[in-house]
Amino acid sequence: MSKIDWKRKLSSRKLWAAIAGIVTGLAMVFKLDENTVSSVAGAVVSVASVVSYIITEGKVDAENVKKPSGEPMN
């Protein structure tokens, strides 16, 4: 069995969109008002954007460290 690449999975926009959909659906099931549902969904999407950006930039920085010093950085 191969190892799961959690960094890649957690930086997936599809995963975070699915989580936002689940959270929104659950909020509607529990009859929360529309403002709360919108706020929670917005928060989930915002966190997803930040997490994806941080992980992606970390990968880019790690690759740039591996390059010889004569090559230009991205």
CSV table of N, CA, C and O in Angstrom, one decimal:
chain,number,residue,atom,x,y,z
A,1,MET,N,0.8,-1.2,0.0
A,1,MET,CA,0.0,0.0,0.0
A,1,MET,C,0.9,1.2,0.0
A,1,MET,O,1.8,1.3,0.7
A,2,SER,N,0.6,2.2,-0.8
A,2,SER,CA,1.4,3.4,-0.9
A,2,SER,C,0.9,4.4,0.1
A,2,SER,O,-0.2,4.4,0.6
A,3,LYS,N,1.9,5.3,0.4
A,3,LYS,CA,1.6,6.4,1.4
A,3,LYS,C,0.7,7.5,0.8
A,3,LYS,O,0.8,7.8,-0.4
A,4,ILE,N,-0.1,8.1,1.6
A,4,ILE,CA,-1.0,9.2,1.2
A,4,ILE,C,-0.2,10.5,1.3
A,4,ILE,O,0.4,10.8,2.3
A,5,ASP,N,-0.3,11.3,0.2
A,5,ASP,CA,0.4,12.6,0.2
A,5,ASP,C,-0.6,13.6,0.8
A,5,ASP,O,-1.4,14.2,0.1
A,6,TRP,N,-0.6,13.8,2.1
A,6,TRP,CA,-1.6,14.6,2.8
A,6,TRP,C,-1.4,16.1,2.4
A,6,TRP,O,-2.4,16.8,2.3
A,7,LYS,N,-0.2,16.5,2.2
A,7,LYS,CA,0.0,18.0,1.8
A,7,LYS,C,-0.8,18.2,0.5
A,7,LYS,O,-1.4,19.2,0.4
A,8,ARG,N,-0.6,17.3,-0.5
A,8,ARG,CA,-1.3,17.5,-1.7
A,8,ARG,C,-2.8,17.4,-1.6
A,8,ARG,O,-3.5,18.2,-2.2
A,9,LYS,N,-3.3,16.5,-0.8
A,9,LYS,CA,-4.7,16.3,-0.6
A,9,LYS,C,-5.3,17.6,0.1
A,9,LYS,O,-6.4,18.0,-0.3
A,10,LEU,N,-4.6,18.0,1.1
A,10,LEU,CA,-5.2,19.2,1.9
A,10,LEU,C,-5.1,20.5,1.1
A,10,LEU,O,-5.8,21.4,1.4
A,11,SER,N,-4.3,20.5,0.0
A,11,SER,CA,-4.2,21.8,-0.8
A,11,SER,C,-5.1,21.7,-2.0
A,11,SER,O,-5.1,22.6,-2.8
A,12,SER,N,-5.9,20.6,-2.1
A,12,SER,CA,-6.8,20.5,-3.2
A,12,SER,C,-8.1,21.4,-3.1
A,12,SER,O,-8.8,21.4,-2.1
A,13,ARG,N,-8.3,22.2,-4.1
A,13,ARG,CA,-9.5,23.1,-4.1
A,13,ARG,C,-10.8,22.3,-4.1
A,13,ARG,O,-11.8,22.7,-3.6
A,14,LYS,N,-10.7,21.1,-4.8
A,14,LYS,CA,-11.9,20.3,-4.9
A,14,LYS,C,-12.3,19.8,-3.5
A,14,LYS,O,-13.5,19.7,-3.1
A,15,LEU,N,-11.3,19.4,-2.7
A,15,LEU,CA,-11.6,18.9,-1.3
A,15,LEU,C,-12.3,20.0,-0.5
A,15,LEU,O,-13.3,19.8,0.1
A,16,TRP,N,-11.7,21.2,-0.6
A,16,TRP,CA,-12.3,22.3,0.2
A,16,TRP,C,-13.6,22.8,-0.3
A,16,TRP,O,-14.5,23.2,0.5
A,17,ALA,N,-13.8,22.7,-1.6
A,17,ALA,CA,-15.2,23.0,-2.1
A,17,ALA,C,-16.2,22.0,-1.6
A,17,ALA,O,-17.3,22.3,-1.3
A,18,ALA,N,-15.8,20.7,-1.6
A,18,ALA,CA,-16.6,19.6,-1.1
A,18,ALA,C,-16.9,19.9,0.4
A,18,ALA,O,-18.1,19.7,0.9
A,19,ILE,N,-15.9,20.2,1.2
A,19,ILE,CA,-16.1,20.5,2.6
A,19,ILE,C,-17.1,21.7,2.8
A,19,ILE,O,-18.0,21.6,3.6
A,20,ALA,N,-16.9,22.7,2.0
A,20,ALA,CA,-17.8,23.9,2.1
A,20,ALA,C,-19.3,23.5,1.7
A,20,ALA,O,-20.2,23.9,2.4
A,21,GLY,N,-19.4,22.6,0.8
A,21,GLY,CA,-20.7,22.1,0.4
A,21,GLY,C,-21.4,21.3,1.5
A,21,GLY,O,-22.6,21.4,1.8
A,22,ILE,N,-20.6,20.4,2.2
A,22,ILE,CA,-21.1,19.6,3.3
A,22,ILE,C,-21.5,20.5,4.4
A,22,ILE,O,-22.5,20.3,5.0
A,23,VAL,N,-20.6,21.4,4.8
A,23,VAL,CA,-20.9,22.3,5.9
A,23,VAL,C,-22.2,23.1,5.6
A,23,VAL,O,-23.1,23.3,6.5
A,24,THR,N,-22.3,23.6,4.4
A,24,THR,CA,-23.5,24.4,4.0
A,24,THR,C,-24.7,23.5,4.1
A,24,THR,O,-25.8,23.9,4.6
A,25,GLY,N,-24.6,22.3,3.6
A,25,GLY,CA,-25.8,21.4,3.6
A,25,GLY,C,-26.2,21.1,5.0
A,25,GLY,O,-27.4,21.1,5.4
A,26,LEU,N,-25.2,20.8,5.9
A,26,LEU,CA,-25.5,20.5,7.3
A,26,LEU,C,-26.1,21.7,8.0
A,26,LEU,O,-27.1,21.6,8.8
A,27,ALA,N,-25.6,22.9,7.7
A,27,ALA,CA,-26.2,24.1,8.3
A,27,ALA,C,-27.7,24.3,7.9
A,27,ALA,O,-28.5,24.7,8.7
A,28,MET,N,-28.0,23.9,6.7
A,28,MET,CA,-29.4,24.0,6.2
A,28,MET,C,-30.2,23.0,6.9
A,28,MET,O,-31.4,23.2,7.2
A,29,VAL,N,-29.7,21.8,7.1
A,29,VAL,CA,-30.4,20.7,7.7
A,29,VAL,C,-30.8,21.1,9.1
A,29,VAL,O,-31.9,20.9,9.6
A,30,PHE,N,-29.9,21.8,9.8
A,30,PHE,CA,-30.1,22.2,11.2
A,30,PHE,C,-30.8,23.6,11.3
A,30,PHE,O,-30.9,24.2,12.3
A,31,LYS,N,-31.3,24.0,10.1
A,31,LYS,CA,-32.1,25.3,10.0
A,31,LYS,C,-31.4,26.5,10.6
A,31,LYS,O,-32.1,27.3,11.3
A,32,LEU,N,-30.2,26.7,10.3
A,32,LEU,CA,-29.5,27.9,10.6
A,32,LEU,C,-29.9,29.0,9.6
A,32,LEU,O,-30.3,28.7,8.5
A,33,ASP,N,-29.9,30.2,10.1
A,33,ASP,CA,-30.3,31.3,9.2
A,33,ASP,C,-29.3,31.5,8.0
A,33,ASP,O,-28.2,31.1,8.1
A,34,GLU,N,-29.8,32.1,7.0
A,34,GLU,CA,-29.0,32.2,5.7
A,34,GLU,C,-27.7,33.0,6.0
A,34,GLU,O,-26.7,32.7,5.4
A,35,ASN,N,-27.7,34.0,6.8
A,35,ASN,CA,-26.5,34.8,7.1
A,35,ASN,C,-25.4,33.9,7.7
A,35,ASN,O,-24.2,34.0,7.4
A,36,THR,N,-25.8,33.0,8.7
A,36,THR,CA,-24.9,32.1,9.3
A,36,THR,C,-24.3,31.1,8.3
A,36,THR,O,-23.1,30.9,8.3
A,37,VAL,N,-25.2,30.6,7.4
A,37,VAL,CA,-24.8,29.6,6.4
A,37,VAL,C,-23.7,30.3,5.5
A,37,VAL,O,-22.7,29.7,5.2
A,38,SER,N,-24.0,31.5,5.0
A,38,SER,CA,-23.1,32.2,4.1
A,38,SER,C,-21.8,32.5,4.8
A,38,SER,O,-20.7,32.4,4.2
A,39,SER,N,-21.9,32.9,6.1
A,39,SER,CA,-20.6,33.2,6.8
A,39,SER,C,-19.8,32.0,7.0
A,39,SER,O,-18.5,32.0,6.8
A,40,VAL,N,-20.4,30.8,7.3
A,40,VAL,CA,-19.6,29.6,7.5
A,40,VAL,C,-19.0,29.1,6.2
A,40,VAL,O,-17.8,28.8,6.2
A,41,ALA,N,-19.8,29.1,5.2
A,41,ALA,CA,-19.3,28.7,3.9
A,41,ALA,C,-18.1,29.6,3.4
A,41,ALA,O,-17.1,29.2,2.9
A,42,GLY,N,-18.3,30.9,3.6
A,42,GLY,CA,-17.2,31.9,3.3
A,42,GLY,C,-16.0,31.6,4.0
A,42,GLY,O,-14.9,31.7,3.5
A,43,ALA,N,-16.1,31.3,5.3
A,43,ALA,CA,-15.0,31.1,6.2
A,43,ALA,C,-14.2,29.8,5.7
A,43,ALA,O,-13.0,29.8,5.6
A,44,VAL,N,-15.0,28.8,5.4
A,44,VAL,CA,-14.3,27.5,4.9
A,44,VAL,C,-13.6,27.8,3.6
A,44,VAL,O,-12.4,27.3,3.5
A,45,VAL,N,-14.1,28.5,2.7
A,45,VAL,CA,-13.5,28.8,1.4
A,45,VAL,C,-12.2,29.7,1.6
A,45,VAL,O,-11.2,29.5,1.0
A,46,SER,N,-12.3,30.6,2.5
A,46,SER,CA,-11.2,31.5,2.8
A,46,SER,C,-10.0,30.7,3.4
A,46,SER,O,-8.9,30.9,3.0
A,47,VAL,N,-10.3,29.9,4.4
A,47,VAL,CA,-9.3,29.0,5.0
A,47,VAL,C,-8.7,28.1,3.9
A,47,VAL,O,-7.4,28.0,3.9
A,48,ALA,N,-9.5,27.6,3.1
A,48,ALA,CA,-9.0,26.7,2.0
A,48,ALA,C,-8.0,27.4,1.1
A,48,ALA,O,-7.0,26.9,0.7
A,49,SER,N,-8.3,28.7,0.8
A,49,SER,CA,-7.5,29.5,-0.1
A,49,SER,C,-6.1,29.7,0.6
A,49,SER,O,-5.1,29.6,-0.1
A,50,VAL,N,-6.1,30.1,1.8
A,50,VAL,CA,-4.9,30.3,2.6
A,50,VAL,C,-4.0,29.1,2.7
A,50,VAL,O,-2.8,29.1,2.4
A,51,VAL,N,-4.7,28.0,3.1
A,51,VAL,CA,-3.9,26.7,3.2
A,51,VAL,C,-3.3,26.3,1.9
A,51,VAL,O,-2.2,25.9,1.8
A,52,SER,N,-4.1,26.4,0.8
A,52,SER,CA,-3.6,26.0,-0.5
A,52,SER,C,-2.4,26.9,-0.9
A,52,SER,O,-1.4,26.4,-1.4
A,53,TYR,N,-2.5,28.2,-0.7
A,53,TYR,CA,-1.4,29.1,-1.0
A,53,TYR,C,-0.2,28.7,-0.2
A,53,TYR,O,0.9,28.7,-0.8
A,54,ILE,N,-0.3,28.5,1.1
A,54,ILE,CA,0.9,28.3,1.9
A,54,ILE,C,1.6,27.0,1.5
A,54,ILE,O,2.8,26.9,1.4
A,55,ILE,N,0.8,25.9,1.3
A,55,ILE,CA,1.4,24.7,0.9
A,55,ILE,C,2.0,24.8,-0.5
A,55,ILE,O,3.2,24.3,-0.7
A,56,THR,N,1.4,25.4,-1.4
A,56,THR,CA,2.0,25.6,-2.8
A,56,THR,C,3.2,26.4,-2.7
A,56,THR,O,4.2,26.0,-3.4
A,57,GLU,N,3.2,27.5,-2.0
A,57,GLU,CA,4.5,28.3,-1.9
A,57,GLU,C,5.6,27.5,-1.2
A,57,GLU,O,6.7,27.7,-1.6
A,58,GLY,N,5.2,26.7,-0.2
A,58,GLY,CA,6.2,25.9,0.4
A,58,GLY,C,6.9,24.9,-0.5
A,58,GLY,O,8.1,24.7,-0.5
A,59,LYS,N,6.1,24.3,-1.4
A,59,LYS,CA,6.6,23.4,-2.4
A,59,LYS,C,7.5,24.1,-3.4
A,59,LYS,O,8.6,23.6,-3.7
A,60,VAL,N,7.1,25.3,-3.8
A,60,VAL,CA,7.9,26.1,-4.8
A,60,VAL,C,9.2,26.5,-4.1
A,60,VAL,O,10.3,26.3,-4.7
A,61,ASP,N,9.2,26.9,-2.9
A,61,ASP,CA,10.4,27.3,-2.1
A,61,ASP,C,11.3,26.1,-2.0
A,61,ASP,O,12.6,26.2,-2.1
A,62,ALA,N,10.8,24.9,-1.7
A,62,ALA,CA,11.6,23.7,-1.5
A,62,ALA,C,12.3,23.3,-2.8
A,62,ALA,O,13.5,22.9,-2.8
A,63,GLU,N,11.6,23.5,-3.9
A,63,GLU,CA,12.2,23.2,-5.2
A,63,GLU,C,13.3,24.2,-5.5
A,63,GLU,O,14.3,23.8,-6.1
A,64,ASN,N,13.1,25.4,-5.2
A,64,ASN,CA,14.1,26.4,-5.5
A,64,ASN,C,15.4,26.2,-4.6
A,64,ASN,O,16.5,26.5,-5.1
A,65,VAL,N,15.2,25.7,-3.5
A,65,VAL,CA,16.4,25.4,-2.6
A,65,VAL,C,17.2,24.3,-3.2
A,65,VAL,O,18.5,24.2,-3.2
A,66,LYS,N,16.6,23.3,-3.9
A,66,LYS,CA,17.3,22.2,-4.5
A,66,LYS,C,18.1,22.6,-5.8
A,66,LYS,O,19.0,21.9,-6.1
A,67,LYS,N,17.7,23.7,-6.4
A,67,LYS,CA,18.4,24.1,-7.6
A,67,LYS,C,19.8,24.6,-7.3
A,67,LYS,O,20.0,25.3,-6.3
A,68,PRO,N,20.7,24.5,-8.3
A,68,PRO,CA,22.0,25.1,-8.1
A,68,PRO,C,21.9,26.6,-8.1
A,68,PRO,O,21.0,27.2,-8.6
A,69,SER,N,22.8,27.3,-7.4
A,69,SER,CA,22.7,28.7,-7.2
A,69,SER,C,22.8,29.5,-8.5
A,69,SER,O,22.3,30.7,-8.5
A,70,GLY,N,23.2,29.0,-9.6
A,70,GLY,CA,23.3,29.8,-10.8
A,70,GLY,C,21.9,29.9,-11.6
A,70,GLY,O,21.8,30.7,-12.4
A,71,GLU,N,21.0,29.0,-11.2
A,71,GLU,CA,19.7,29.0,-11.9
A,71,GLU,C,18.8,30.1,-11.3
A,71,GLU,O,18.8,30.3,-10.1
A,72,PRO,N,18.0,30.8,-12.2
A,72,PRO,CA,17.1,31.8,-11.6
A,72,PRO,C,15.9,31.2,-10.8
A,72,PRO,O,15.5,30.0,-11.1
A,73,MET,N,15.4,31.9,-9.8
A,73,MET,CA,14.3,31.4,-9.0
A,73,MET,C,13.0,31.8,-9.7
A,73,MET,O,13.0,32.8,-10.4
A,74,ASN,N,11.9,31.1,-9.4
A,74,ASN,CA,10.6,31.5,-9.9
A,74,ASN,C,10.0,32.7,-9.3
A,74,ASN,O,10.1,33.0,-8.2
